Amino acid sequence: MKRFFDRFLKHMSITVTEMFRDPSFYRMVREELIPVLKTFPFVKIWHAGCATGEEVYSMAILLHEEDFLGRARIYATDFNKHSLDAAEKGVYPVDRIGLYGENYRDSGGKRDFSDYYSTAYGLAKMKDFLKERVTFSYHNLVTDGVFGEMNLISCRNVLIYFDKTLQERVFTLFTDSLRHGGYLCLGSKETINFSGVKKQYEVLSGRQKIYKKCGATHV
Ligand SMILES: C[S@@+](CC[C@H](N)C(=O)[O-])C[C@H]1O[C@@H](n2cnc3c(N)ncnc32)[C@H](O)[C@@H]1O
């Protein structure tokens, strides 16, 4: 029964993702959010609904290039254990790398994308140092609770599949998990505009769906 349920879950949860998806979003994180986050001695970043990890490695690469990875802890969570296992392995079909490299360059990437993986047998394995600051863990946004005091929460292309009631639950969970002055990043088709939490946020970019939780920031 459990095996059946696992297989069912794998098919039901949509795991479409890519590295540096929406390059202009990553450009804004690099150019506008990281300089502010760098004023903190240490930051916590939560990728909720991380799927197979492509977004997580993108963030790790970006932080590495901004000389900030060592001062960050990244929490990568999903409710699909198969996806989480894949995320932790960090191995992707090599035929995806062309698109990922293009996204990386468009997002303001500073090096050669091939610096970050090695290839063998048609697969690309992300370099191990990229996950040294990452904790992969199971978390269900519908049933589980607050996840630490985050400086940035990225939950992109997940809530689009939730109804309004569930979205409201998750927005409250995120608001309770964010420090004042922390950033909430959603997918291009997602918004907090119709949520009760809206008044607690300033819109940093309506286009990139980046919101800043109001209130004093204490370094
Ligand atoms: C379309 S993927 C988005 C991946 C990535 N965030 C991106 O934008 O490329 C949606 C992910 O949300 C996860 N997800 C859906 N419902 C969830 C829940 N209740 N709790 C945690 N993760 C969930 C799915 O397992 C899937 O990995």
PDB file of C-alpha atoms and ligand atoms in Angstrom:
ATOM      1  CA  MET A   1       0.000   0.000   0.000  1.00  0.00           C
ATOM      2  CA  LYS A   2       2.808   2.405   0.957  1.00  0.00           C
ATOM      3  CA  ARG A   3       4.620   1.677  -2.343  1.00  0.00           C
ATOM      4  CA  PHE A   4       1.404   2.365  -4.239  1.00  0.00           C
ATOM      5  CA  PHE A   5       0.937   5.645  -2.354  1.00  0.00           C
ATOM      6  CA  ASP A   6       4.551   6.709  -3.041  1.00  0.00           C
ATOM      7  CA  ARG A   7       4.124   6.005  -6.754  1.00  0.00           C
ATOM      8  CA  PHE A   8       0.790   7.844  -6.808  1.00  0.00           C
ATOM      9  CA  LEU A   9       2.379  10.863  -5.120  1.00  0.00           C
ATOM     10  CA  LYS A  10       5.270  10.855  -7.583  1.00  0.00           C
ATOM     11  CA  HIS A  11       2.834  11.022 -10.485  1.00  0.00           C
ATOM     12  CA  MET A  12       0.535  13.575  -8.857  1.00  0.00           C
ATOM     13  CA  SER A  13       3.086  16.151  -7.788  1.00  0.00           C
ATOM     14  CA  ILE A  14       4.171  18.247 -10.703  1.00  0.00           C
ATOM     15  CA  THR A  15       7.920  18.610 -10.556  1.00  0.00           C
ATOM     16  CA  VAL A  16       8.573  20.711 -13.640  1.00  0.00           C
ATOM     17  CA  THR A  17      11.525  22.951 -12.835  1.00  0.00           C
ATOM     18  CA  GLU A  18      14.783  24.257 -14.265  1.00  0.00           C
ATOM     19  CA  MET A  19      17.954  26.026 -13.163  1.00  0.00           C
ATOM     20  CA  PHE A  20      17.819  29.822 -13.072  1.00  0.00           C
ATOM     21  CA  ARG A  21      14.169  29.596 -14.150  1.00  0.00           C
ATOM     22  CA  ASP A  22      13.057  33.156 -15.024  1.00  0.00           C
ATOM     23  CA  PRO A  23      16.618  34.574 -15.274  1.00  0.00           C
ATOM     24  CA  SER A  24      15.432  38.143 -14.550  1.00  0.00           C
ATOM     25  CA  PHE A  25      14.223  36.978 -11.135  1.00  0.00           C
ATOM     26  CA  TYR A  26      17.717  35.682 -10.279  1.00  0.00           C
ATOM     27  CA  ARG A  27      19.245  38.889 -11.636  1.00  0.00           C
ATOM     28  CA  MET A  28      17.142  40.909  -9.212  1.00  0.00           C
ATOM     29  CA  VAL A  29      18.042  38.597  -6.305  1.00  0.00           C
ATOM     30  CA  ARG A  30      21.727  38.998  -7.195  1.00  0.00           C
ATOM     31  CA  GLU A  31      21.712  42.747  -7.760  1.00  0.00           C
ATOM     32  CA  GLU A  32      19.163  43.982  -5.206  1.00  0.00           C
ATOM     33  CA  LEU A  33      18.513  41.404  -2.489  1.00  0.00           C
ATOM     34  CA  ILE A  34      21.971  39.948  -1.882  1.00  0.00           C
ATOM     35  CA  PRO A  35      23.595  43.345  -1.130  1.00  0.00           C
ATOM     36  CA  VAL A  36      20.995  43.862   1.639  1.00  0.00           C
ATOM     37  CA  LEU A  37      21.300  40.294   2.928  1.00  0.00           C
ATOM     38  CA  LYS A  38      25.067  40.760   3.053  1.00  0.00           C
ATOM     39  CA  THR A  39      24.588  43.260   5.889  1.00  0.00           C
ATOM     40  CA  PHE A  40      23.678  40.258   8.095  1.00  0.00           C
ATOM     41  CA  PRO A  41      26.380  38.074   9.622  1.00  0.00           C
ATOM     42  CA  PHE A  42      24.401  34.963   8.676  1.00  0.00           C
ATOM     43  CA  VAL A  43      21.219  34.311   6.670  1.00  0.00           C
ATOM     44  CA  LYS A  44      18.670  31.521   6.356  1.00  0.00           C
ATOM     45  CA  ILE A  45      17.008  30.809   3.017  1.00  0.00           C
ATOM     46  CA  TRP A  46      14.078  28.426   2.536  1.00  0.00           C
ATOM     47  CA  HIS A  47      13.228  26.857  -0.825  1.00  0.00           C
ATOM     48  CA  ALA A  48       9.730  25.485  -0.184  1.00  0.00           C
ATOM     49  CA  GLY A  49       8.584  23.025  -2.860  1.00  0.00           C
ATOM     50  CA  CYS A  50      12.121  22.620  -4.164  1.00  0.00           C
ATOM     51  CA  ALA A  51      11.203  19.671  -6.431  1.00  0.00           C
ATOM     52  CA  THR A  52      14.384  18.060  -7.808  1.00  0.00           C
ATOM     53  CA  GLY A  53      16.631  20.849  -6.553  1.00  0.00           C
ATOM     54  CA  GLU A  54      17.458  22.898  -9.639  1.00  0.00           C
ATOM     55  CA  GLU A  55      16.432  26.153  -7.910  1.00  0.00           C
ATOM     56  CA  VAL A  56      18.498  25.252  -4.869  1.00  0.00           C
ATOM     57  CA  TYR A  57      21.706  24.749  -6.882  1.00  0.00           C
ATOM     58  CA  SER A  58      20.943  27.990  -8.743  1.00  0.00           C
ATOM     59  CA  MET A  59      20.773  29.889  -5.445  1.00  0.00           C
ATOM     60  CA  ALA A  60      23.929  28.169  -4.148  1.00  0.00           C
ATOM     61  CA  ILE A  61      25.831  29.154  -7.322  1.00  0.00           C
ATOM     62  CA  LEU A  62      24.605  32.739  -7.045  1.00  0.00           C
ATOM     63  CA  LEU A  63      25.582  32.986  -3.361  1.00  0.00           C
ATOM     64  CA  HIS A  64      28.974  31.423  -4.123  1.00  0.00           C
ATOM     65  CA  GLU A  65      29.665  34.004  -6.830  1.00  0.00           C
ATOM     66  CA  GLU A  66      28.657  36.810  -4.462  1.00  0.00           C
ATOM     67  CA  ASP A  67      31.080  35.380  -1.879  1.00  0.00           C
ATOM     68  CA  PHE A  68      28.202  34.769   0.517  1.00  0.00           C
ATOM     69  CA  LEU A  69      27.558  31.004   0.452  1.00  0.00           C
ATOM     70  CA  GLY A  70      29.617  30.427   3.603  1.00  0.00           C
ATOM     71  CA  ARG A  71      27.359  32.766   5.569  1.00  0.00           C
ATOM     72  CA  ALA A  72      24.120  31.143   4.428  1.00  0.00           C
ATOM     73  CA  ARG A  73      22.109  28.085   5.387  1.00  0.00           C
ATOM     74  CA  ILE A  74      19.680  26.911   2.710  1.00  0.00           C
ATOM     75  CA  TYR A  75      16.711  24.729   3.649  1.00  0.00           C
ATOM     76  CA  ALA A  76      15.363  22.781   0.677  1.00  0.00           C
ATOM     77  CA  THR A  77      12.000  21.154   1.364  1.00  0.00           C
ATOM     78  CA  ASP A  78       9.338  19.254  -0.523  1.00  0.00           C
ATOM     79  CA  PHE A  79       6.620  16.734   0.320  1.00  0.00           C
ATOM     80  CA  ASN A  80       7.686  14.401  -2.472  1.00  0.00           C
ATOM     81  CA  LYS A  81      10.451  12.145  -1.147  1.00  0.00           C
ATOM     82  CA  HIS A  82      11.474  10.981  -4.634  1.00  0.00           C
ATOM     83  CA  SER A  83      12.064  14.592  -5.666  1.00  0.00           C
ATOM     84  CA  LEU A  84      13.968  15.330  -2.453  1.00  0.00           C
ATOM     85  CA  ASP A  85      16.252  12.316  -3.038  1.00  0.00           C
ATOM     86  CA  ALA A  86      16.940  13.562  -6.560  1.00  0.00           C
ATOM     87  CA  ALA A  87      17.575  17.078  -5.218  1.00  0.00           C
ATOM     88  CA  GLU A  88      20.133  15.779  -2.754  1.00  0.00           C
ATOM     89  CA  LYS A  89      21.921  13.776  -5.472  1.00  0.00           C
ATOM     90  CA  GLY A  90      22.102  16.819  -7.759  1.00  0.00           C
ATOM     91  CA  VAL A  91      22.416  14.743 -10.927  1.00  0.00           C
ATOM     92  CA  TYR A  92      20.605  15.933 -14.067  1.00  0.00           C
ATOM     93  CA  PRO A  93      20.354  14.814 -17.706  1.00  0.00           C
ATOM     94  CA  VAL A  94      23.171  16.450 -19.623  1.00  0.00           C
ATOM     95  CA  ASP A  95      20.749  17.510 -22.364  1.00  0.00           C
ATOM     96  CA  ARG A  96      19.213  20.029 -19.886  1.00  0.00           C
ATOM     97  CA  ILE A  97      22.548  21.760 -19.378  1.00  0.00           C
ATOM     98  CA  GLY A  98      22.333  23.877 -22.562  1.00  0.00           C
ATOM     99  CA  LEU A  99      19.161  25.590 -21.318  1.00  0.00           C
ATOM    100  CA  TYR A 100      20.470  25.883 -17.754  1.00  0.00           C
ATOM    101  CA  GLY A 101      23.710  27.504 -18.990  1.00  0.00           C
ATOM    102  CA  GLU A 102      21.729  29.981 -21.084  1.00  0.00           C
ATOM    103  CA  ASN A 103      19.502  30.879 -18.100  1.00  0.00           C
ATOM    104  CA  TYR A 104      22.607  31.213 -15.915  1.00  0.00           C
ATOM    105  CA  ARG A 105      24.213  33.696 -18.324  1.00  0.00           C
ATOM    106  CA  ASP A 106      20.958  35.673 -18.695  1.00  0.00           C
ATOM    107  CA  SER A 107      20.666  35.871 -14.905  1.00  0.00           C
ATOM    108  CA  GLY A 108      24.054  37.609 -14.633  1.00  0.00           C
ATOM    109  CA  GLY A 109      26.211  34.522 -14.055  1.00  0.00           C
ATOM    110  CA  LYS A 110      29.871  35.490 -13.733  1.00  0.00           C
ATOM    111  CA  ARG A 111      31.720  32.336 -14.726  1.00  0.00           C
ATOM    112  CA  ASP A 112      31.571  29.454 -17.119  1.00  0.00           C
ATOM    113  CA  PHE A 113      28.557  27.354 -16.096  1.00  0.00           C
ATOM    114  CA  SER A 114      30.638  24.200 -16.655  1.00  0.00           C
ATOM    115  CA  ASP A 115      32.643  25.162 -13.520  1.00  0.00           C
ATOM    116  CA  TYR A 116      29.717  23.828 -11.475  1.00  0.00           C
ATOM    117  CA  TYR A 117      29.271  20.248 -12.703  1.00  0.00           C
ATOM    118  CA  SER A 118      31.094  17.245 -14.036  1.00  0.00           C
ATOM    119  CA  THR A 119      29.670  14.957 -16.711  1.00  0.00           C
ATOM    120  CA  ALA A 120      29.670  11.213 -17.257  1.00  0.00           C
ATOM    121  CA  TYR A 121      27.344   8.759 -19.022  1.00  0.00           C
ATOM    122  CA  GLY A 122      24.940  11.448 -20.248  1.00  0.00           C
ATOM    123  CA  LEU A 123      24.520  12.943 -16.758  1.00  0.00           C
ATOM    124  CA  ALA A 124      25.728  16.150 -15.154  1.00  0.00           C
ATOM    125  CA  LYS A 125      26.553  16.022 -11.446  1.00  0.00           C
ATOM    126  CA  MET A 126      26.578  19.312  -9.561  1.00  0.00           C
ATOM    127  CA  LYS A 127      29.788  19.955  -7.606  1.00  0.00           C
ATOM    128  CA  ASP A 128      29.547  18.818  -3.979  1.00  0.00           C
ATOM    129  CA  PHE A 129      30.586  22.158  -2.471  1.00  0.00           C
ATOM    130  CA  LEU A 130      27.290  23.628  -3.696  1.00  0.00           C
ATOM    131  CA  LYS A 131      25.313  21.526  -1.238  1.00  0.00           C
ATOM    132  CA  GLU A 132      27.577  21.933   1.782  1.00  0.00           C
ATOM    133  CA  ARG A 133      25.321  24.708   3.107  1.00  0.00           C
ATOM    134  CA  VAL A 134      22.057  22.953   2.151  1.00  0.00           C
ATOM    135  CA  THR A 135      19.761  20.946   4.430  1.00  0.00           C
ATOM    136  CA  PHE A 136      17.313  18.809   2.443  1.00  0.00           C
ATOM    137  CA  SER A 137      14.228  17.888   4.390  1.00  0.00           C
ATOM    138  CA  TYR A 138      10.653  16.696   4.131  1.00  0.00           C
ATOM    139  CA  HIS A 139       8.051  19.389   4.771  1.00  0.00           C
ATOM    140  CA  ASN A 140       4.410  19.455   3.760  1.00  0.00           C
ATOM    141  CA  LEU A 141       3.146  23.012   3.317  1.00  0.00           C
ATOM    142  CA  VAL A 142      -0.424  21.926   3.992  1.00  0.00           C
ATOM    143  CA  THR A 143       0.092  20.048   7.249  1.00  0.00           C
ATOM    144  CA  ASP A 144       3.469  21.043   8.731  1.00  0.00           C
ATOM    145  CA  GLY A 145       4.381  24.097  10.768  1.00  0.00           C
ATOM    146  CA  VAL A 146       6.640  27.123  10.872  1.00  0.00           C
ATOM    147  CA  PHE A 147      10.179  26.638   9.609  1.00  0.00           C
ATOM    148  CA  GLY A 148      12.622  28.834  11.549  1.00  0.00           C
ATOM    149  CA  GLU A 149      13.312  32.543  11.190  1.00  0.00           C
ATOM    150  CA  MET A 150      14.076  32.971   7.518  1.00  0.00           C
ATOM    151  CA  ASN A 151      15.638  35.953   5.742  1.00  0.00           C
ATOM    152  CA  LEU A 152      14.316  34.785   2.380  1.00  0.00           C
ATOM    153  CA  ILE A 153      11.609  32.315   1.408  1.00  0.00           C
ATOM    154  CA  SER A 154      11.379  31.194  -2.189  1.00  0.00           C
ATOM    155  CA  CYS A 155       8.223  29.261  -3.029  1.00  0.00           C
ATOM    156  CA  ARG A 156       7.839  29.501  -6.766  1.00  0.00           C
ATOM    157  CA  ASN A 157       5.332  27.690  -8.956  1.00  0.00           C
ATOM    158  CA  VAL A 158       3.895  25.690  -6.067  1.00  0.00           C
ATOM    159  CA  LEU A 159       0.893  27.730  -4.846  1.00  0.00           C
ATOM    160  CA  ILE A 160      -0.479  27.945  -8.363  1.00  0.00           C
ATOM    161  CA  TYR A 161      -1.828  24.427  -7.754  1.00  0.00           C
ATOM    162  CA  PHE A 162      -3.476  25.334  -4.401  1.00  0.00           C
ATOM    163  CA  ASP A 163      -6.996  26.673  -3.860  1.00  0.00           C
ATOM    164  CA  LYS A 164      -7.522  30.008  -2.065  1.00  0.00           C
ATOM    165  CA  THR A 165      -7.970  28.436   1.385  1.00  0.00           C
ATOM    166  CA  LEU A 166      -4.738  26.464   1.140  1.00  0.00           C
ATOM    167  CA  GLN A 167      -2.891  29.457  -0.284  1.00  0.00           C
ATOM    168  CA  GLU A 168      -4.018  31.517   2.703  1.00  0.00           C
ATOM    169  CA  ARG A 169      -2.731  28.862   5.101  1.00  0.00           C
ATOM    170  CA  VAL A 170       0.640  28.800   3.370  1.00  0.00           C
ATOM    171  CA  PHE A 171       0.935  32.606   3.226  1.00  0.00           C
ATOM    172  CA  THR A 172       0.332  32.734   6.999  1.00  0.00           C
ATOM    173  CA  LEU A 173       2.925  29.997   7.504  1.00  0.00           C
ATOM    174  CA  PHE A 174       5.456  31.964   5.437  1.00  0.00           C
ATOM    175  CA  THR A 175       4.700  35.231   7.221  1.00  0.00           C
ATOM    176  CA  ASP A 176       5.240  33.513  10.580  1.00  0.00           C
ATOM    177  CA  SER A 177       8.486  31.976   9.270  1.00  0.00           C
ATOM    178  CA  LEU A 178       9.975  35.252   7.928  1.00  0.00           C
ATOM    179  CA  ARG A 179      11.986  37.824   9.849  1.00  0.00           C
ATOM    180  CA  HIS A 180      10.839  41.422   9.618  1.00  0.00           C
ATOM    181  CA  GLY A 181      12.496  42.838   6.508  1.00  0.00           C
ATOM    182  CA  GLY A 182      12.750  39.325   5.040  1.00  0.00           C
ATOM    183  CA  TYR A 183      11.861  38.534   1.434  1.00  0.00           C
ATOM    184  CA  LEU A 184       9.074  36.358   0.061  1.00  0.00           C
ATOM    185  CA  CYS A 185       9.566  35.242  -3.542  1.00  0.00           C
ATOM    186  CA  LEU A 186       6.742  33.677  -5.541  1.00  0.00           C
ATOM    187  CA  GLY A 187       6.374  32.349  -9.080  1.00  0.00           C
ATOM    188  CA  SER A 188       5.454  34.591 -12.005  1.00  0.00           C
ATOM    189  CA  LYS A 189       1.774  33.552 -11.903  1.00  0.00           C
ATOM    190  CA  GLU A 190       1.434  33.796  -8.113  1.00  0.00           C
ATOM    191  CA  THR A 191       0.589  36.776  -5.912  1.00  0.00           C
ATOM    192  CA  ILE A 192      -0.229  37.778  -2.341  1.00  0.00           C
ATOM    193  CA  ASN A 193      -2.571  40.492  -3.674  1.00  0.00           C
ATOM    194  CA  PHE A 194      -5.754  38.701  -2.615  1.00  0.00           C
ATOM    195  CA  SER A 195      -4.417  37.448   0.685  1.00  0.00           C
ATOM    196  CA  GLY A 196      -5.025  38.756   4.204  1.00  0.00           C
ATOM    197  CA  VAL A 197      -1.235  38.931   4.732  1.00  0.00           C
ATOM    198  CA  LYS A 198      -0.805  41.523   1.949  1.00  0.00           C
ATOM    199  CA  LYS A 199      -0.811  44.498   4.342  1.00  0.00           C
ATOM    200  CA  GLN A 200       2.236  43.050   6.085  1.00  0.00           C
ATOM    201  CA  TYR A 201       4.336  43.309   2.912  1.00  0.00           C
ATOM    202  CA  GLU A 202       5.828  45.932   0.672  1.00  0.00           C
ATOM    203  CA  VAL A 203       5.880  44.993  -3.033  1.00  0.00           C
ATOM    204  CA  LEU A 204       9.525  45.138  -4.154  1.00  0.00           C
ATOM    205  CA  SER A 205       8.758  43.907  -7.642  1.00  0.00           C
ATOM    206  CA  GLY A 206       5.269  43.153  -8.931  1.00  0.00           C
ATOM    207  CA  ARG A 207       6.886  41.639 -12.025  1.00  0.00           C
ATOM    208  CA  GLN A 208       9.340  39.330 -10.249  1.00  0.00           C
ATOM    209  CA  LYS A 209       6.836  38.676  -7.425  1.00  0.00           C
ATOM    210  CA  ILE A 210       9.256  39.700  -4.694  1.00  0.00           C
ATOM    211  CA  TYR A 211       7.724  41.004  -1.451  1.00  0.00           C
ATOM    212  CA  LYS A 212       9.402  42.408   1.647  1.00  0.00           C
ATOM    213  CA  LYS A 213       7.907  41.789   5.074  1.00  0.00           C
ATOM    214  CA  CYS A 214       7.365  45.135   6.805  1.00  0.00           C
ATOM    215  CA  GLY A 215       8.919  46.027  10.133  1.00  0.00           C
ATOM    216  CA  ALA A 216      12.332  46.775  11.533  1.00  0.00           C
ATOM    217  CA  THR A 217      15.273  44.708  10.357  1.00  0.00           C
ATOM    218  CA  HIS A 218      17.644  43.768  13.163  1.00  0.00           C
ATOM    219  CA  VAL A 219      21.078  42.663  12.041  1.00  0.00           C
TER     220      VAL A 219
HETATM  221  C1  LIG B   1       6.185  22.792 -10.289  1.00  0.00           C
HETATM  222  S1  LIG B   1       7.235  22.311  -8.955  1.00  0.00           S
HETATM  223  C2  LIG B   1       8.077  23.847  -8.646  1.00  0.00           C
HETATM  224  C3  LIG B   1       9.528  23.635  -8.438  1.00  0.00           C
HETATM  225  C4  LIG B   1      10.343  24.891  -8.237  1.00  0.00           C
HETATM  226  N1  LIG B   1       9.917  25.618  -7.053  1.00  0.00           N
HETATM  227  C5  LIG B   1      10.345  25.791  -9.435  1.00  0.00           C
HETATM  228  O1  LIG B   1       9.687  26.837  -9.462  1.00  0.00           O
HETATM  229  O2  LIG B   1      11.022  25.461 -10.424  1.00  0.00           O
HETATM  230  C6  LIG B   1       6.097  22.197  -7.573  1.00  0.00           C
HETATM  231  C7  LIG B   1       6.688  21.460  -6.378  1.00  0.00           C
HETATM  232  O3  LIG B   1       5.859  21.705  -5.244  1.00  0.00           O
HETATM  233  C8  LIG B   1       5.803  20.519  -4.472  1.00  0.00           C
HETATM  234  N2  LIG B   1       4.616  20.559  -3.615  1.00  0.00           N
HETATM  235  C9  LIG B   1       3.305  20.504  -3.997  1.00  0.00           C
HETATM  236  N3  LIG B   1       2.502  20.496  -2.919  1.00  0.00           N
HETATM  237  C10 LIG B   1       3.314  20.556  -1.819  1.00  0.00           C
HETATM  238  C11 LIG B   1       3.089  20.574  -0.422  1.00  0.00           C
HETATM  239  N4  LIG B   1       1.849  20.505   0.078  1.00  0.00           N
HETATM  240  N5  LIG B   1       4.147  20.654   0.412  1.00  0.00           N
HETATM  241  C12 LIG B   1       5.411  20.704  -0.084  1.00  0.00           C
HETATM  242  N6  LIG B   1       5.698  20.672  -1.402  1.00  0.00           N
HETATM  243  C13 LIG B   1       4.659  20.604  -2.265  1.00  0.00           C
HETATM  244  C14 LIG B   1       5.764  19.409  -5.520  1.00  0.00           C
HETATM  245  O4  LIG B   1       6.152  18.170  -4.972  1.00  0.00           O
HETATM  246  C15 LIG B   1       6.744  19.948  -6.555  1.00  0.00           C
HETATM  247  O5  LIG B   1       8.030  19.475  -6.296  1.00  0.00           O
END
